[in-house]
CSV table of C-alpha atoms in Angstrom, one decimal:
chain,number,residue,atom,x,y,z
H,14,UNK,CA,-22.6,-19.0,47.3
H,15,UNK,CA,-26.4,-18.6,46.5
H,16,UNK,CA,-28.7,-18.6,49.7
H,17,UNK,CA,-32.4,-19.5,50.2
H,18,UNK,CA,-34.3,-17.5,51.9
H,19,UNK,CA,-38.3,-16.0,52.6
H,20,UNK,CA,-39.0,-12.6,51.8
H,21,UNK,CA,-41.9,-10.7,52.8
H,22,UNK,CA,-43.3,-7.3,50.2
H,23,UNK,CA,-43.4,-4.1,51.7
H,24,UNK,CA,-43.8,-1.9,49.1
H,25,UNK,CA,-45.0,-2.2,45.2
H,26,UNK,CA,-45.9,0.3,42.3
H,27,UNK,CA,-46.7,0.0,38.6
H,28,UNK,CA,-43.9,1.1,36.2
H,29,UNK,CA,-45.5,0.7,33.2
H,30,UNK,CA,-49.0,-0.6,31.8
H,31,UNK,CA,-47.6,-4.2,33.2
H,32,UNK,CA,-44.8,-3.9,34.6
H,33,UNK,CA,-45.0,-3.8,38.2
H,34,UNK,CA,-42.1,-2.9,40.8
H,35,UNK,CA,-41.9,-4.8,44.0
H,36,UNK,CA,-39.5,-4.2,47.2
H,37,UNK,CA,-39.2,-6.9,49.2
H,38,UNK,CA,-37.2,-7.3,52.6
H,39,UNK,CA,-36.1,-10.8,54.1
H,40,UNK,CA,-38.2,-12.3,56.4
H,41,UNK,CA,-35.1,-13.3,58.6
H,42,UNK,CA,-34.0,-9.9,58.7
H,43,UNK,CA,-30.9,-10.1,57.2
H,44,UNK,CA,-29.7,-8.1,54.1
H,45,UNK,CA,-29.0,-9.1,50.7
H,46,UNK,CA,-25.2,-9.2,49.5
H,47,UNK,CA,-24.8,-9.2,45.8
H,48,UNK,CA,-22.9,-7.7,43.3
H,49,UNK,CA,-24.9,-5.5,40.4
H,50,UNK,CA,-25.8,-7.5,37.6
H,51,UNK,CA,-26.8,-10.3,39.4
H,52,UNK,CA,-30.0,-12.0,40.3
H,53,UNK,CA,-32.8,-13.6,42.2
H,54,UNK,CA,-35.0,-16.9,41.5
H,55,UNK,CA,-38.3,-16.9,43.2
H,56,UNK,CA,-39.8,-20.7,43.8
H,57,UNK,CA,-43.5,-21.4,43.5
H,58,UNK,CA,-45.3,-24.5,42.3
H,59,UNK,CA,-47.8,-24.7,39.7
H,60,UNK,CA,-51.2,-25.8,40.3
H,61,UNK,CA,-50.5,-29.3,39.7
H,62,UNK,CA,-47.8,-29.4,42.5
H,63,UNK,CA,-44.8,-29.2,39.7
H,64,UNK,CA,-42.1,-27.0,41.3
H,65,UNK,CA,-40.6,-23.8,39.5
H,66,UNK,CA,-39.0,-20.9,39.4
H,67,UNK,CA,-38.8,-17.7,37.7
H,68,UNK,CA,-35.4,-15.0,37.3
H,69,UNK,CA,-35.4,-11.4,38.4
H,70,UNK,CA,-32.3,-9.1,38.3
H,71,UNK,CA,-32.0,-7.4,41.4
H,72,UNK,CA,-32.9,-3.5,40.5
H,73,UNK,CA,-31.9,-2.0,44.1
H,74,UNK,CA,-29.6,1.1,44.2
H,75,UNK,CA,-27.0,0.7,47.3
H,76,UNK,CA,-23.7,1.8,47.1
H,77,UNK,CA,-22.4,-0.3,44.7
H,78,UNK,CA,-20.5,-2.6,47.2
H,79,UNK,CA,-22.0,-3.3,50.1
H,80,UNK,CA,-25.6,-5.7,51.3
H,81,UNK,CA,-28.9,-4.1,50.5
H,82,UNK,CA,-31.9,-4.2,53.3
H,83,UNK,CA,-34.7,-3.5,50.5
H,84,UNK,CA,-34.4,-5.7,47.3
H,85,UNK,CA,-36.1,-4.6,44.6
H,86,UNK,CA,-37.4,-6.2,41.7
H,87,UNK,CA,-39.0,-5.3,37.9
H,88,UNK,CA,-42.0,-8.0,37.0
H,89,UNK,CA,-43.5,-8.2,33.5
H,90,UNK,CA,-46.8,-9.5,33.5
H,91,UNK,CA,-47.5,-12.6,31.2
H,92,UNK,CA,-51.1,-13.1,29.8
H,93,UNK,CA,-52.0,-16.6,32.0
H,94,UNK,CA,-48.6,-17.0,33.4
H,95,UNK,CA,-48.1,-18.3,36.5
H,96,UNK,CA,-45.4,-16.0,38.4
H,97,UNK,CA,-47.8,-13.1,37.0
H,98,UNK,CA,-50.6,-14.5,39.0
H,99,UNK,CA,-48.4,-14.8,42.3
H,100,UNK,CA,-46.4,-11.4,41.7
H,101,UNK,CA,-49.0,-9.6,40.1
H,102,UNK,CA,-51.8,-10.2,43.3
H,103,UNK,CA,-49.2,-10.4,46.0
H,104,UNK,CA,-49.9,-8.0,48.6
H,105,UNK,CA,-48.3,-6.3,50.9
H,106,UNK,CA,-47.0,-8.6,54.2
H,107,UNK,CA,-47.1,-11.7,51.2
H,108,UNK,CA,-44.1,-14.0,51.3
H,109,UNK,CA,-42.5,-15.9,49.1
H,110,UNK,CA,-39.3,-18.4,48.7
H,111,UNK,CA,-36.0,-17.3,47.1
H,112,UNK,CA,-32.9,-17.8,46.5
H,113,UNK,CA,-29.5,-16.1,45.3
H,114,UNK,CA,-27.6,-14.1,44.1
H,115,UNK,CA,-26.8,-16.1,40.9
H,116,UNK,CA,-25.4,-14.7,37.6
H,117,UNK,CA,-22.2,-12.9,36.4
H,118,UNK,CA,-23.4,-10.2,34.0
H,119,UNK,CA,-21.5,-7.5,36.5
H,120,UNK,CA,-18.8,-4.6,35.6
H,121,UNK,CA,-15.3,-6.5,35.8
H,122,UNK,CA,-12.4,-4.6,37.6
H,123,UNK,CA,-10.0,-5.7,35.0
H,124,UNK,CA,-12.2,-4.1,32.5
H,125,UNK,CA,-9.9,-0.9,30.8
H,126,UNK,CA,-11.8,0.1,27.8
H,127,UNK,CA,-12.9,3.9,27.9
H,128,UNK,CA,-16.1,2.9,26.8
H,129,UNK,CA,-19.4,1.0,28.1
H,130,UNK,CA,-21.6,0.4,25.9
H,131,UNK,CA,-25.2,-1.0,28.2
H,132,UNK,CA,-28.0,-1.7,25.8
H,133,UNK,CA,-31.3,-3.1,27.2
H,134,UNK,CA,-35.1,-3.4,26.6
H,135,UNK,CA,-38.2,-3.8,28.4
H,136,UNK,CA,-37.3,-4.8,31.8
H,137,UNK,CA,-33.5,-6.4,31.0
H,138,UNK,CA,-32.6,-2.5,32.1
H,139,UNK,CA,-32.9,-3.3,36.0
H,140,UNK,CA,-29.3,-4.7,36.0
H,141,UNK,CA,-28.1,-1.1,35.3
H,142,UNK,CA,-30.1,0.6,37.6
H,143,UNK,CA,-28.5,-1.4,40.6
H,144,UNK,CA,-25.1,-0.8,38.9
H,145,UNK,CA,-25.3,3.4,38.9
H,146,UNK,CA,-23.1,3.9,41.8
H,147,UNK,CA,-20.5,1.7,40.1
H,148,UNK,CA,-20.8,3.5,36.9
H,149,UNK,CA,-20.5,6.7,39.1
H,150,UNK,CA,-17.7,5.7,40.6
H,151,UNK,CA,-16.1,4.5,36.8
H,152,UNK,CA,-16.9,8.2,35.5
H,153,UNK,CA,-15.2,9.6,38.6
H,154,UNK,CA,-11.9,8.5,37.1
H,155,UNK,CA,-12.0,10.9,34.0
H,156,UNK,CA,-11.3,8.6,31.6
H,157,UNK,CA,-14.2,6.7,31.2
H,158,UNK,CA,-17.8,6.9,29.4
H,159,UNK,CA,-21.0,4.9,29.2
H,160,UNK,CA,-23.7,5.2,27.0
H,161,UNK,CA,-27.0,3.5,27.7
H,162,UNK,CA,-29.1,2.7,24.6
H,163,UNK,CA,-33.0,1.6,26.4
H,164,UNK,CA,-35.4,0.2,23.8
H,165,UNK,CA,-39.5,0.7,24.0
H,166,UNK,CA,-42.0,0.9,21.9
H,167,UNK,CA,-43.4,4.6,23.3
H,168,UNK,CA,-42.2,6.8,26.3
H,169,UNK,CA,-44.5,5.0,29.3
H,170,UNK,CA,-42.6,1.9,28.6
H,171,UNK,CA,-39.3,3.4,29.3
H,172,UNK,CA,-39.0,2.2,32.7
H,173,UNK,CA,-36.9,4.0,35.5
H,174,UNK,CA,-36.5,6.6,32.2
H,175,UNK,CA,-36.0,9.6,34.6
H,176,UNK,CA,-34.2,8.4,37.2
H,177,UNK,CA,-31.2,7.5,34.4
H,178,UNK,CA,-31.9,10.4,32.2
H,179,UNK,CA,-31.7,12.8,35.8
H,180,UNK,CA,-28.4,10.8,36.1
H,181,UNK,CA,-26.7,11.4,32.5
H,182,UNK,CA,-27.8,15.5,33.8
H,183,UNK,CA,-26.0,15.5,36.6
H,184,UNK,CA,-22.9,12.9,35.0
H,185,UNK,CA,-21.5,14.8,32.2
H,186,UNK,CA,-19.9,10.7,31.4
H,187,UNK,CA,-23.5,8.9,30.8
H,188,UNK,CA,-25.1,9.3,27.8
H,189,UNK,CA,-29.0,7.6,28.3
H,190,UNK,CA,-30.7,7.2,24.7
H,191,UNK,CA,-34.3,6.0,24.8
H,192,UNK,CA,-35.0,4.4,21.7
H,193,UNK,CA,-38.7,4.5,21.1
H,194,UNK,CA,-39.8,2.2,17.5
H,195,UNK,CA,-43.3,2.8,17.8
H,196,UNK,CA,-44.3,6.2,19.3
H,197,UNK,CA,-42.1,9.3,20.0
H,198,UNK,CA,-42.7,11.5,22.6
H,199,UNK,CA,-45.0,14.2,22.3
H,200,UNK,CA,-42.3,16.3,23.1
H,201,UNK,CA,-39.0,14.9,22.2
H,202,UNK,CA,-35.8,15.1,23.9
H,203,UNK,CA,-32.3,15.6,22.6
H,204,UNK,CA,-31.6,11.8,23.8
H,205,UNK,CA,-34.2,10.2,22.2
H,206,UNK,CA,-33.6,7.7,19.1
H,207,UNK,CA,-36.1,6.6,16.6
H,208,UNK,CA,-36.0,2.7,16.2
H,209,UNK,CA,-34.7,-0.4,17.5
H,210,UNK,CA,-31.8,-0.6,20.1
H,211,UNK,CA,-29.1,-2.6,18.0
H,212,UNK,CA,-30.0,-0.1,14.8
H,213,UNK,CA,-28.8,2.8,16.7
H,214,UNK,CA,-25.8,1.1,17.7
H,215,UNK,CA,-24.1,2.2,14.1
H,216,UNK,CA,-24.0,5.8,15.3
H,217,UNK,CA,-22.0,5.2,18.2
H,218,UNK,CA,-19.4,3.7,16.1
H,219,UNK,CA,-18.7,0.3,18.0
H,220,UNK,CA,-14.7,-0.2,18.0
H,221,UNK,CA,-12.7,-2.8,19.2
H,222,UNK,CA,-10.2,-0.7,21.1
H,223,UNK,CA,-13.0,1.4,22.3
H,224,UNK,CA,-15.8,-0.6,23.4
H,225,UNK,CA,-17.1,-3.2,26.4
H,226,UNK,CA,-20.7,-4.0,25.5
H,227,UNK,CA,-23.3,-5.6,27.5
H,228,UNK,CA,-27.0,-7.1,26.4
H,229,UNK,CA,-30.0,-7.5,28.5
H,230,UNK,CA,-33.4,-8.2,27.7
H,231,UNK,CA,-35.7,-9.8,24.7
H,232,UNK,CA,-33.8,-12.5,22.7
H,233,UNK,CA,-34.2,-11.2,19.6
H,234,UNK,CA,-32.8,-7.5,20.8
H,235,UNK,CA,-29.8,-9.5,22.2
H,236,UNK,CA,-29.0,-11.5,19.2
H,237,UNK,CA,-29.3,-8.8,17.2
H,238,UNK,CA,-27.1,-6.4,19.0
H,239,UNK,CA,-24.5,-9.4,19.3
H,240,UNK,CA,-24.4,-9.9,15.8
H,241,UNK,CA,-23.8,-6.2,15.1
H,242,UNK,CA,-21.1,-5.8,17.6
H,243,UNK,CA,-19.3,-8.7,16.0
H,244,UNK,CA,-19.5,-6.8,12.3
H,245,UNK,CA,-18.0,-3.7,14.1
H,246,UNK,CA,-15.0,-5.5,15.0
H,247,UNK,CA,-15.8,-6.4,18.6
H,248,UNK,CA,-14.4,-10.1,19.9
H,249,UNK,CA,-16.9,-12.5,22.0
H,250,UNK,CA,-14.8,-11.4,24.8
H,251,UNK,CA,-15.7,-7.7,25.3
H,252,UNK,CA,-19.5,-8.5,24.7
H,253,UNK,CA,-21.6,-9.8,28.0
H,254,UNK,CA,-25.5,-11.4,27.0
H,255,UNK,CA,-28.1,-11.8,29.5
H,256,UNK,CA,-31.5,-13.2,27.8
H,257,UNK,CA,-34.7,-12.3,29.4
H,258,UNK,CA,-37.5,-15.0,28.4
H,259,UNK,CA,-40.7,-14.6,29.4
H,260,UNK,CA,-42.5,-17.9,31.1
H,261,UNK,CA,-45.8,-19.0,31.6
């Protein structure tokens, strides 16, 4: 059951350009349970009064299971939005409302493809970063794989890039594929993909049998990608969509 709570910023640092990451703790002291793939909604009001409220998927890296004491969170900034102007300026000791954990885009323990397929752009990638111990745990098995296919227009936009490329090093199982459709790197790796997320999808070879997908981030990435997965064969069942839509 979702909770509300207060949480109060301890720590922040710039990703990207505008993307800023923020690590909050709970003013009440107590962790956050939630499962990977889930998220937060942080209340705030508009100038006019009007209450609202704006989604984040929780980014924090625990151990896959148990509460986290640091929640973490990936904020784009929106040119005149109104979240931007609380999240962007908040400093350090600031506090604001919240409540969760709401969602289910999470790794199912009934899944038993070999296969993951996690595909992601701009900041719909913070979902995956909370779920690496999971995913370390899946390889662990020996029958499993996961590729991650991360779109951006150049290399600083890839965000948390080398934590999960230092993770496919070290898990022979996770393939990371930054998928840059505006600039490559000035010095290319052997992961990287030229284009857009859901046109590299074709050489992976999407198959029925094969394949769990999952979708996170800009609309059009999402649809995209779904439509493609569909072609390949893949049911409705074996793909999860989370949207990321950016509010003013």
């Amino acid at each position: 059951m979702a909770d509300h709570f207060q949480l109060r910023l301890v720590d922040s640092h710039m990703l990207a350009s505008a993307v800023r990451h923020l690590v909050f703790e709970r003013v009440d002291g107590q962790p956050l349970a939630f499962t990977p793939g889930q998220f937060l909604q942080i209340h705030f009001h508009y100038d006019d009064g009007t209450a609202t409220k704006r989604s984040y998927s929780v980014a924090s890296v625990g151990d896959g299971s148990s509460p986290v004491s640091r929640i973490e969170i990936a904020v784009s900034y929106v040119e005149g939005g109104a979240a931007t102007r609380l999240l962007g300026d908040l400093p350090v000791g600031g506090i604001v409302d919240a409540s969760g954990p709401y969602g289910r885009f999470c790794l199912q323990a009934t899944d038993a493809h070999p296969r993951y397929l996690l595909l992601a752009t701009g900041t719909g990638v913070t979902p995956y970063r909370a779920m690496l111990p999971q995913i370390e745990q899946l390889l662990a098995r020996g029958d499993r794989e996961v590729v991650l296919l991360y779109g951006a227009r150049n290399e600083t936009e890839l965000l948390y890039g080398e934590q999960f490329e230092a993770f496919a090093q070290t898990h022979p199982g996770f393939l990371f594929h930054g998928c840059l459709s505006r600039e490559a790197r000035a010095v290319p790796r052997p992961g990287d993909r030229s284009g857009h997320v859901q046109n590299v999808l074709a050489e992976l070879g999407p198959a029925a049998e094969r394949d769990i997908a999952y979708l996170c981030g800009n609309p059009n990435m999402v649809d995209a990608a779904f439509g493609a997965l569909k072609e390949f064969g893949l049911p409705v069942s074996q793909i999860r969509r989370e949207k990321y839509i950016s509010s003013r």
